Amino acid sequence: MMKYLSSSANTLWSRFNFTLIENLKMKKILCCSFSVLLSFSSAPLLAGEKVDHENMHPAEQESVQRAIHSATGTITKVDEENRKVTIAHEPIASLSWPAMTMGFLIKSEELFAQLKVGDVIRFELVKVEKGYEITAIK
């Protein structure tokens, strides 16, 4: 009977020891995997890459934002209260925009005074904080 108990205890100890060793191996594998994953995910932070967290796109450089784009279009609406003009414009290749109708800001009183619904204009625009602003009319 004693032999049976010691054999049974020995079997239990072997199973427990095997399970313990396997658990330790799994923990090592998980720790290594996590370390590798963490090192790859933190690489952009260590490289100093700037990220616009609000839009989750790389931050644009000031020179790109202030690029001047040219377009041709027909004025469809003049909003004097908000100093906006709606233009049905042709495609704008420099912005990869198709032809569409959209509103643009105009800060200059001189430019705004020139505009009438139905006029076909050639204009220049730049990116501003809230959309695009017309800076010149030709």
Tab-separated table of C-alpha atoms in Angstrom:
chain	number	residue	atom	x	y	z
A	1	MET	CA	0.000	0.000	0.000
A	2	MET	CA	2.861	2.361	0.831
A	3	LYS	CA	4.396	1.697	-2.528
A	4	TYR	CA	1.091	2.628	-4.186
A	5	LEU	CA	0.923	5.953	-2.240
A	6	SER	CA	4.450	6.920	-3.029
A	7	SER	CA	3.960	6.056	-6.692
A	8	SER	CA	0.776	8.121	-6.758
A	9	ALA	CA	2.449	11.028	-4.957
A	10	ASN	CA	5.379	10.756	-7.322
A	11	THR	CA	3.024	10.917	-10.328
A	12	LEU	CA	1.248	13.957	-8.883
A	13	TRP	CA	4.549	15.673	-8.199
A	14	SER	CA	5.720	14.950	-11.767
A	15	ARG	CA	2.504	16.384	-13.224
A	16	PHE	CA	2.689	19.432	-10.968
A	17	ASN	CA	6.359	19.957	-11.809
A	18	PHE	CA	5.661	19.593	-15.565
A	19	THR	CA	2.755	22.095	-15.348
A	20	LEU	CA	4.895	24.519	-13.359
A	21	ILE	CA	7.718	24.320	-15.913
A	22	GLU	CA	5.286	24.796	-18.825
A	23	ASN	CA	3.723	27.820	-17.108
A	24	LEU	CA	7.153	29.360	-16.611
A	25	LYS	CA	8.006	28.765	-20.279
A	26	MET	CA	4.743	30.406	-21.354
A	27	LYS	CA	5.413	33.386	-19.088
A	28	LYS	CA	8.862	33.807	-20.635
A	29	ILE	CA	7.405	33.630	-24.155
A	30	LEU	CA	4.702	36.167	-23.291
A	31	CYS	CA	7.213	38.527	-21.659
A	32	CYS	CA	9.532	38.332	-24.667
A	33	SER	CA	6.646	38.869	-27.100
A	34	PHE	CA	5.408	41.854	-25.111
A	35	SER	CA	8.918	43.346	-25.005
A	36	VAL	CA	9.318	43.030	-28.777
A	37	LEU	CA	5.865	44.520	-29.388
A	38	LEU	CA	6.566	47.396	-27.011
A	39	SER	CA	9.908	48.165	-28.646
A	40	PHE	CA	8.318	48.389	-32.117
A	41	SER	CA	5.390	50.506	-30.957
A	42	SER	CA	7.620	53.006	-29.149
A	43	ALA	CA	10.105	53.407	-32.014
A	44	PRO	CA	8.271	56.418	-33.576
A	45	LEU	CA	8.222	58.146	-30.188
A	46	LEU	CA	11.929	57.644	-29.724
A	47	ALA	CA	12.561	58.864	-33.275
A	48	GLY	CA	10.849	62.150	-32.426
A	49	GLU	CA	8.063	61.870	-35.005
A	50	LYS	CA	5.453	64.579	-34.441
A	51	VAL	CA	1.860	63.366	-34.431
A	52	ASP	CA	-1.300	65.462	-34.585
A	53	HIS	CA	-3.304	63.561	-31.982
A	54	GLU	CA	-6.474	65.440	-32.789
A	55	ASN	CA	-6.641	64.032	-36.323
A	56	MET	CA	-4.187	61.162	-35.908
A	57	HIS	CA	-2.270	62.139	-39.028
A	58	PRO	CA	1.353	63.282	-39.198
A	59	ALA	CA	1.508	67.028	-38.566
A	60	GLU	CA	1.806	69.071	-41.739
A	61	GLN	CA	4.666	71.474	-42.086
A	62	GLU	CA	3.891	75.201	-42.178
A	63	SER	CA	5.157	75.496	-45.762
A	64	VAL	CA	2.674	72.865	-46.943
A	65	GLN	CA	-0.202	74.578	-45.150
A	66	ARG	CA	0.603	77.962	-46.690
A	67	ALA	CA	0.998	76.654	-50.243
A	68	ILE	CA	-0.855	78.804	-52.771
A	69	HIS	CA	-3.288	76.968	-55.044
A	70	SER	CA	-4.935	78.357	-58.185
A	71	ALA	CA	-8.406	77.571	-59.489
A	72	THR	CA	-11.157	78.767	-61.813
A	73	GLY	CA	-14.825	78.780	-60.944
A	74	THR	CA	-18.230	80.457	-61.039
A	75	ILE	CA	-19.596	82.314	-58.023
A	76	THR	CA	-22.934	80.822	-56.949
A	77	LYS	CA	-23.481	82.630	-53.637
A	78	VAL	CA	-22.083	85.617	-51.746
A	79	ASP	CA	-22.540	85.569	-47.944
A	80	GLU	CA	-21.721	89.091	-46.766
A	81	GLU	CA	-22.490	88.384	-43.103
A	82	ASN	CA	-19.947	85.556	-42.795
A	83	ARG	CA	-17.582	86.881	-45.484
A	84	LYS	CA	-17.851	83.665	-47.457
A	85	VAL	CA	-18.321	83.032	-51.134
A	86	THR	CA	-19.572	79.785	-52.663
A	87	ILE	CA	-17.866	78.807	-55.903
A	88	ALA	CA	-18.511	75.969	-58.353
A	89	HIS	CA	-14.849	75.370	-59.204
A	90	GLU	CA	-13.047	73.215	-61.723
A	91	PRO	CA	-10.690	70.459	-60.511
A	92	ILE	CA	-7.753	71.735	-58.446
A	93	ALA	CA	-4.840	69.443	-59.297
A	94	SER	CA	-2.486	70.757	-56.600
A	95	LEU	CA	-5.006	69.665	-53.937
A	96	SER	CA	-6.184	66.537	-55.809
A	97	TRP	CA	-9.742	67.910	-55.681
A	98	PRO	CA	-12.358	67.102	-58.296
A	99	ALA	CA	-14.704	69.801	-59.619
A	100	MET	CA	-17.209	70.724	-56.897
A	101	THR	CA	-19.121	73.562	-55.271
A	102	MET	CA	-17.879	74.798	-51.918
A	103	GLY	CA	-17.540	77.849	-49.709
A	104	PHE	CA	-14.368	79.893	-49.238
A	105	LEU	CA	-13.466	82.603	-46.736
A	106	ILE	CA	-12.405	86.065	-47.918
A	107	LYS	CA	-10.805	88.372	-45.335
A	108	SER	CA	-9.945	91.220	-47.713
A	109	GLU	CA	-12.731	93.802	-48.075
A	110	GLU	CA	-11.369	94.838	-51.479
A	111	LEU	CA	-11.615	91.305	-52.841
A	112	PHE	CA	-15.025	90.697	-51.304
A	113	ALA	CA	-16.457	93.894	-52.824
A	114	GLN	CA	-15.553	92.690	-56.355
A	115	LEU	CA	-17.623	89.510	-56.199
A	116	LYS	CA	-21.053	88.998	-57.776
A	117	VAL	CA	-23.118	85.867	-58.297
A	118	GLY	CA	-22.517	84.516	-61.802
A	119	ASP	CA	-18.986	85.924	-62.188
A	120	VAL	CA	-16.403	83.499	-63.555
A	121	ILE	CA	-13.140	84.090	-61.714
A	122	ARG	CA	-9.617	82.779	-61.501
A	123	PHE	CA	-8.550	82.811	-57.855
A	124	GLU	CA	-5.780	81.801	-55.487
A	125	LEU	CA	-6.396	80.128	-52.156
A	126	VAL	CA	-4.454	78.974	-49.116
A	127	LYS	CA	-5.206	76.576	-46.260
A	128	VAL	CA	-6.224	78.315	-43.040
A	129	GLU	CA	-7.353	76.990	-39.682
A	130	LYS	CA	-11.009	76.647	-40.690
A	131	GLY	CA	-10.929	75.720	-44.371
A	132	TYR	CA	-9.493	77.641	-47.312
A	133	GLU	CA	-9.232	81.376	-47.853
A	134	ILE	CA	-9.183	83.210	-51.184
A	135	THR	CA	-6.181	85.531	-51.220
A	136	ALA	CA	-6.271	86.843	-54.823
A	137	ILE	CA	-8.731	87.190	-57.694
A	138	LYS	CA	-7.568	87.587	-61.270
